[in-house]
Amino acid sequence: PPAPPGTPPQPGVLTVLGDASGVVLGGLHPWSRYRLQVLVFNGRGAGPPSAEIHFHTPEGGETPDPDPQIR
């Protein structure tokens, strides 16, 4: 379940409000591999986690994509 308001964030956990249309992940390191899952919580409880999304970061110093999307 999501953390109560005012709770310090947990490493590796990002809570996004329901009206958000996207989010930018910060603190990623160049030449690193990552995986993430999306979990949805609402008034009825937690939904199932998404399939893992695998991605990697390029070498540092590159210009970020102006419209990044996970497909």
Short mmCIF file of N, CA and C in Angstrom, two decimals:
data_model
loop_
_atom_site.label_atom_id
_atom_site.label_comp_id
_atom_site.label_asym_id
_atom_site.label_seq_id
_atom_site.Cartn_x
_atom_site.Cartn_y
_atom_site.Cartn_z
N PRO A 1 0.83 -1.21 0.00
CA PRO A 1 0.00 0.00 0.00
C PRO A 1 0.86 1.25 0.00
N PRO A 2 0.31 2.37 -0.47
CA PRO A 2 1.09 3.60 -0.49
C PRO A 2 1.36 4.07 0.93
N ALA A 3 2.44 4.83 1.09
CA ALA A 3 2.79 5.36 2.40
C ALA A 3 1.83 6.48 2.77
N PRO A 4 1.54 6.63 4.06
CA PRO A 4 0.68 7.73 4.50
C PRO A 4 1.34 9.07 4.17
N PRO A 5 0.53 10.13 3.98
CA PRO A 5 1.10 11.45 3.69
C PRO A 5 2.09 11.85 4.78
N GLY A 6 3.19 12.48 4.39
CA GLY A 6 4.19 12.92 5.32
C GLY A 6 5.24 11.88 5.65
N THR A 7 5.06 10.64 5.16
CA THR A 7 6.04 9.59 5.41
C THR A 7 7.23 9.79 4.49
N PRO A 8 8.47 9.67 5.01
CA PRO A 8 9.63 9.84 4.13
C PRO A 8 9.61 8.80 3.00
N PRO A 9 10.07 9.16 1.81
CA PRO A 9 10.07 8.20 0.70
C PRO A 9 11.01 7.03 0.98
N GLN A 10 10.67 5.88 0.43
CA GLN A 10 11.51 4.68 0.55
C GLN A 10 12.40 4.60 -0.68
N PRO A 11 13.66 4.15 -0.51
CA PRO A 11 14.51 3.98 -1.69
C PRO A 11 13.87 3.00 -2.66
N GLY A 12 13.83 3.38 -3.92
CA GLY A 12 13.29 2.49 -4.93
C GLY A 12 11.78 2.55 -5.05
N VAL A 13 11.12 3.41 -4.27
CA VAL A 13 9.66 3.53 -4.33
C VAL A 13 9.32 4.96 -4.69
N LEU A 14 8.46 5.13 -5.68
CA LEU A 14 8.02 6.45 -6.10
C LEU A 14 6.50 6.44 -6.10
N THR A 15 5.89 7.32 -5.32
CA THR A 15 4.43 7.42 -5.27
C THR A 15 4.02 8.58 -6.16
N VAL A 16 3.08 8.31 -7.07
CA VAL A 16 2.60 9.30 -8.03
C VAL A 16 1.10 9.44 -7.84
N LEU A 17 0.62 10.67 -7.74
CA LEU A 17 -0.81 10.90 -7.57
C LEU A 17 -1.58 10.50 -8.82
N GLY A 18 -2.82 10.13 -8.63
CA GLY A 18 -3.65 9.60 -9.71
C GLY A 18 -3.90 10.54 -10.86
N ASP A 19 -3.82 11.85 -10.65
CA ASP A 19 -4.09 12.78 -11.75
C ASP A 19 -2.84 13.09 -12.57
N ALA A 20 -1.71 12.46 -12.24
CA ALA A 20 -0.47 12.68 -13.00
C ALA A 20 -0.55 11.96 -14.35
N SER A 21 -0.02 12.61 -15.38
CA SER A 21 -0.01 11.98 -16.70
C SER A 21 1.35 11.37 -17.02
N GLY A 22 2.32 11.54 -16.14
CA GLY A 22 3.65 10.97 -16.35
C GLY A 22 4.53 11.29 -15.16
N VAL A 23 5.72 10.74 -15.19
CA VAL A 23 6.68 10.99 -14.11
C VAL A 23 8.09 10.84 -14.67
N VAL A 24 9.03 11.59 -14.12
CA VAL A 24 10.43 11.50 -14.50
C VAL A 24 11.18 10.84 -13.35
N LEU A 25 11.93 9.80 -13.66
CA LEU A 25 12.73 9.12 -12.65
C LEU A 25 14.07 9.83 -12.54
N GLY A 26 14.44 10.24 -11.34
CA GLY A 26 15.71 10.91 -11.11
C GLY A 26 16.69 9.98 -10.43
N GLY A 27 17.93 10.39 -10.37
CA GLY A 27 18.94 9.64 -9.64
C GLY A 27 19.44 8.38 -10.34
N LEU A 28 19.19 8.26 -11.64
CA LEU A 28 19.67 7.09 -12.38
C LEU A 28 21.13 7.31 -12.78
N HIS A 29 21.87 6.26 -12.90
CA HIS A 29 23.29 6.34 -13.22
C HIS A 29 23.56 5.93 -14.66
N PRO A 30 24.55 6.59 -15.32
CA PRO A 30 24.89 6.22 -16.70
C PRO A 30 25.34 4.76 -16.78
N TRP A 31 25.11 4.18 -17.92
CA TRP A 31 25.52 2.81 -18.23
C TRP A 31 25.02 1.80 -17.18
N SER A 32 23.77 1.98 -16.75
CA SER A 32 23.19 1.09 -15.74
C SER A 32 21.92 0.45 -16.28
N ARG A 33 21.63 -0.73 -15.78
CA ARG A 33 20.40 -1.44 -16.15
C ARG A 33 19.41 -1.32 -15.01
N TYR A 34 18.16 -1.14 -15.37
CA TYR A 34 17.11 -0.99 -14.38
C TYR A 34 15.91 -1.84 -14.77
N ARG A 35 15.07 -2.09 -13.80
CA ARG A 35 13.78 -2.72 -14.04
C ARG A 35 12.78 -2.07 -13.09
N LEU A 36 11.56 -1.96 -13.54
CA LEU A 36 10.54 -1.36 -12.68
C LEU A 36 9.22 -2.07 -12.89
N GLN A 37 8.37 -1.92 -11.91
CA GLN A 37 7.01 -2.42 -11.98
C GLN A 37 6.09 -1.30 -11.53
N VAL A 38 4.89 -1.29 -12.07
CA VAL A 38 3.88 -0.31 -11.69
C VAL A 38 2.84 -1.02 -10.84
N LEU A 39 2.52 -0.41 -9.71
CA LEU A 39 1.48 -0.93 -8.84
C LEU A 39 0.44 0.18 -8.67
N VAL A 40 -0.82 -0.18 -8.74
CA VAL A 40 -1.90 0.79 -8.63
C VAL A 40 -2.65 0.54 -7.33
N PHE A 41 -2.90 1.63 -6.60
CA PHE A 41 -3.66 1.56 -5.36
C PHE A 41 -4.83 2.53 -5.47
N ASN A 42 -5.99 2.10 -5.01
CA ASN A 42 -7.14 2.99 -4.95
C ASN A 42 -7.95 2.66 -3.70
N GLY A 43 -9.15 3.18 -3.60
CA GLY A 43 -9.99 2.96 -2.43
C GLY A 43 -10.37 1.51 -2.21
N ARG A 44 -10.25 0.69 -3.21
CA ARG A 44 -10.59 -0.73 -3.08
C ARG A 44 -9.38 -1.59 -2.76
N GLY A 45 -8.20 -0.98 -2.70
CA GLY A 45 -7.00 -1.74 -2.38
C GLY A 45 -5.98 -1.72 -3.50
N ALA A 46 -5.08 -2.69 -3.45
CA ALA A 46 -3.99 -2.76 -4.42
C ALA A 46 -4.36 -3.64 -5.60
N GLY A 47 -3.96 -3.21 -6.77
CA GLY A 47 -4.11 -4.02 -7.97
C GLY A 47 -2.88 -4.89 -8.15
N PRO A 48 -2.90 -5.76 -9.14
CA PRO A 48 -1.73 -6.61 -9.39
C PRO A 48 -0.59 -5.78 -9.99
N PRO A 49 0.66 -6.18 -9.74
CA PRO A 49 1.77 -5.45 -10.34
C PRO A 49 1.82 -5.68 -11.85
N SER A 50 2.36 -4.69 -12.55
CA SER A 50 2.55 -4.84 -13.99
C SER A 50 3.67 -5.83 -14.25
N ALA A 51 3.81 -6.21 -15.50
CA ALA A 51 5.00 -6.97 -15.91
C ALA A 51 6.21 -6.06 -15.69
N GLU A 52 7.36 -6.65 -15.43
CA GLU A 52 8.57 -5.84 -15.25
C GLU A 52 8.92 -5.12 -16.56
N ILE A 53 9.33 -3.88 -16.40
CA ILE A 53 9.81 -3.08 -17.53
C ILE A 53 11.32 -2.97 -17.36
N HIS A 54 12.07 -3.44 -18.34
CA HIS A 54 13.53 -3.40 -18.28
C HIS A 54 14.02 -2.27 -19.18
N PHE A 55 14.98 -1.50 -18.67
CA PHE A 55 15.57 -0.44 -19.48
C PHE A 55 16.99 -0.17 -18.99
N HIS A 56 17.74 0.56 -19.77
CA HIS A 56 19.10 0.93 -19.37
C HIS A 56 19.31 2.40 -19.69
N THR A 57 20.28 2.98 -18.99
CA THR A 57 20.61 4.37 -19.23
C THR A 57 21.83 4.43 -20.15
N PRO A 58 21.86 5.41 -21.03
CA PRO A 58 23.01 5.55 -21.94
C PRO A 58 24.19 6.20 -21.20
N GLU A 59 25.27 6.37 -21.92
CA GLU A 59 26.43 7.07 -21.37
C GLU A 59 25.99 8.47 -20.95
N GLY A 60 26.55 8.99 -19.88
CA GLY A 60 26.19 10.32 -19.39
C GLY A 60 26.53 11.41 -20.38
N GLY A 61 25.90 12.57 -20.21
CA GLY A 61 26.20 13.72 -21.04
C GLY A 61 25.37 13.82 -22.30
N GLU A 62 24.50 12.84 -22.54
CA GLU A 62 23.66 12.90 -23.74
C GLU A 62 22.43 13.74 -23.45
N THR A 63 21.86 14.33 -24.48
CA THR A 63 20.66 15.11 -24.35
C THR A 63 19.47 14.17 -24.12
N PRO A 64 18.66 14.43 -23.10
CA PRO A 64 17.50 13.56 -22.86
C PRO A 64 16.47 13.68 -23.96
N ASP A 65 15.74 12.60 -24.20
CA ASP A 65 14.65 12.59 -25.17
C ASP A 65 13.59 13.58 -24.70
N PRO A 66 13.15 14.52 -25.56
CA PRO A 66 12.16 15.49 -25.13
C PRO A 66 10.78 14.89 -24.87
N ASP A 67 10.52 13.68 -25.37
CA ASP A 67 9.22 13.05 -25.15
C ASP A 67 9.43 11.55 -24.88
N PRO A 68 10.05 11.21 -23.74
CA PRO A 68 10.30 9.79 -23.47
C PRO A 68 9.00 9.06 -23.15
N GLN A 69 8.86 7.88 -23.69
CA GLN A 69 7.68 7.06 -23.43
C GLN A 69 8.12 5.62 -23.36
N ILE A 70 7.53 4.90 -22.43
CA ILE A 70 7.74 3.45 -22.36
C ILE A 70 6.61 2.82 -23.14
N ARG A 71 6.94 2.00 -24.11
CA ARG A 71 5.90 1.39 -24.95
C ARG A 71 5.82 -0.09 -24.67
#
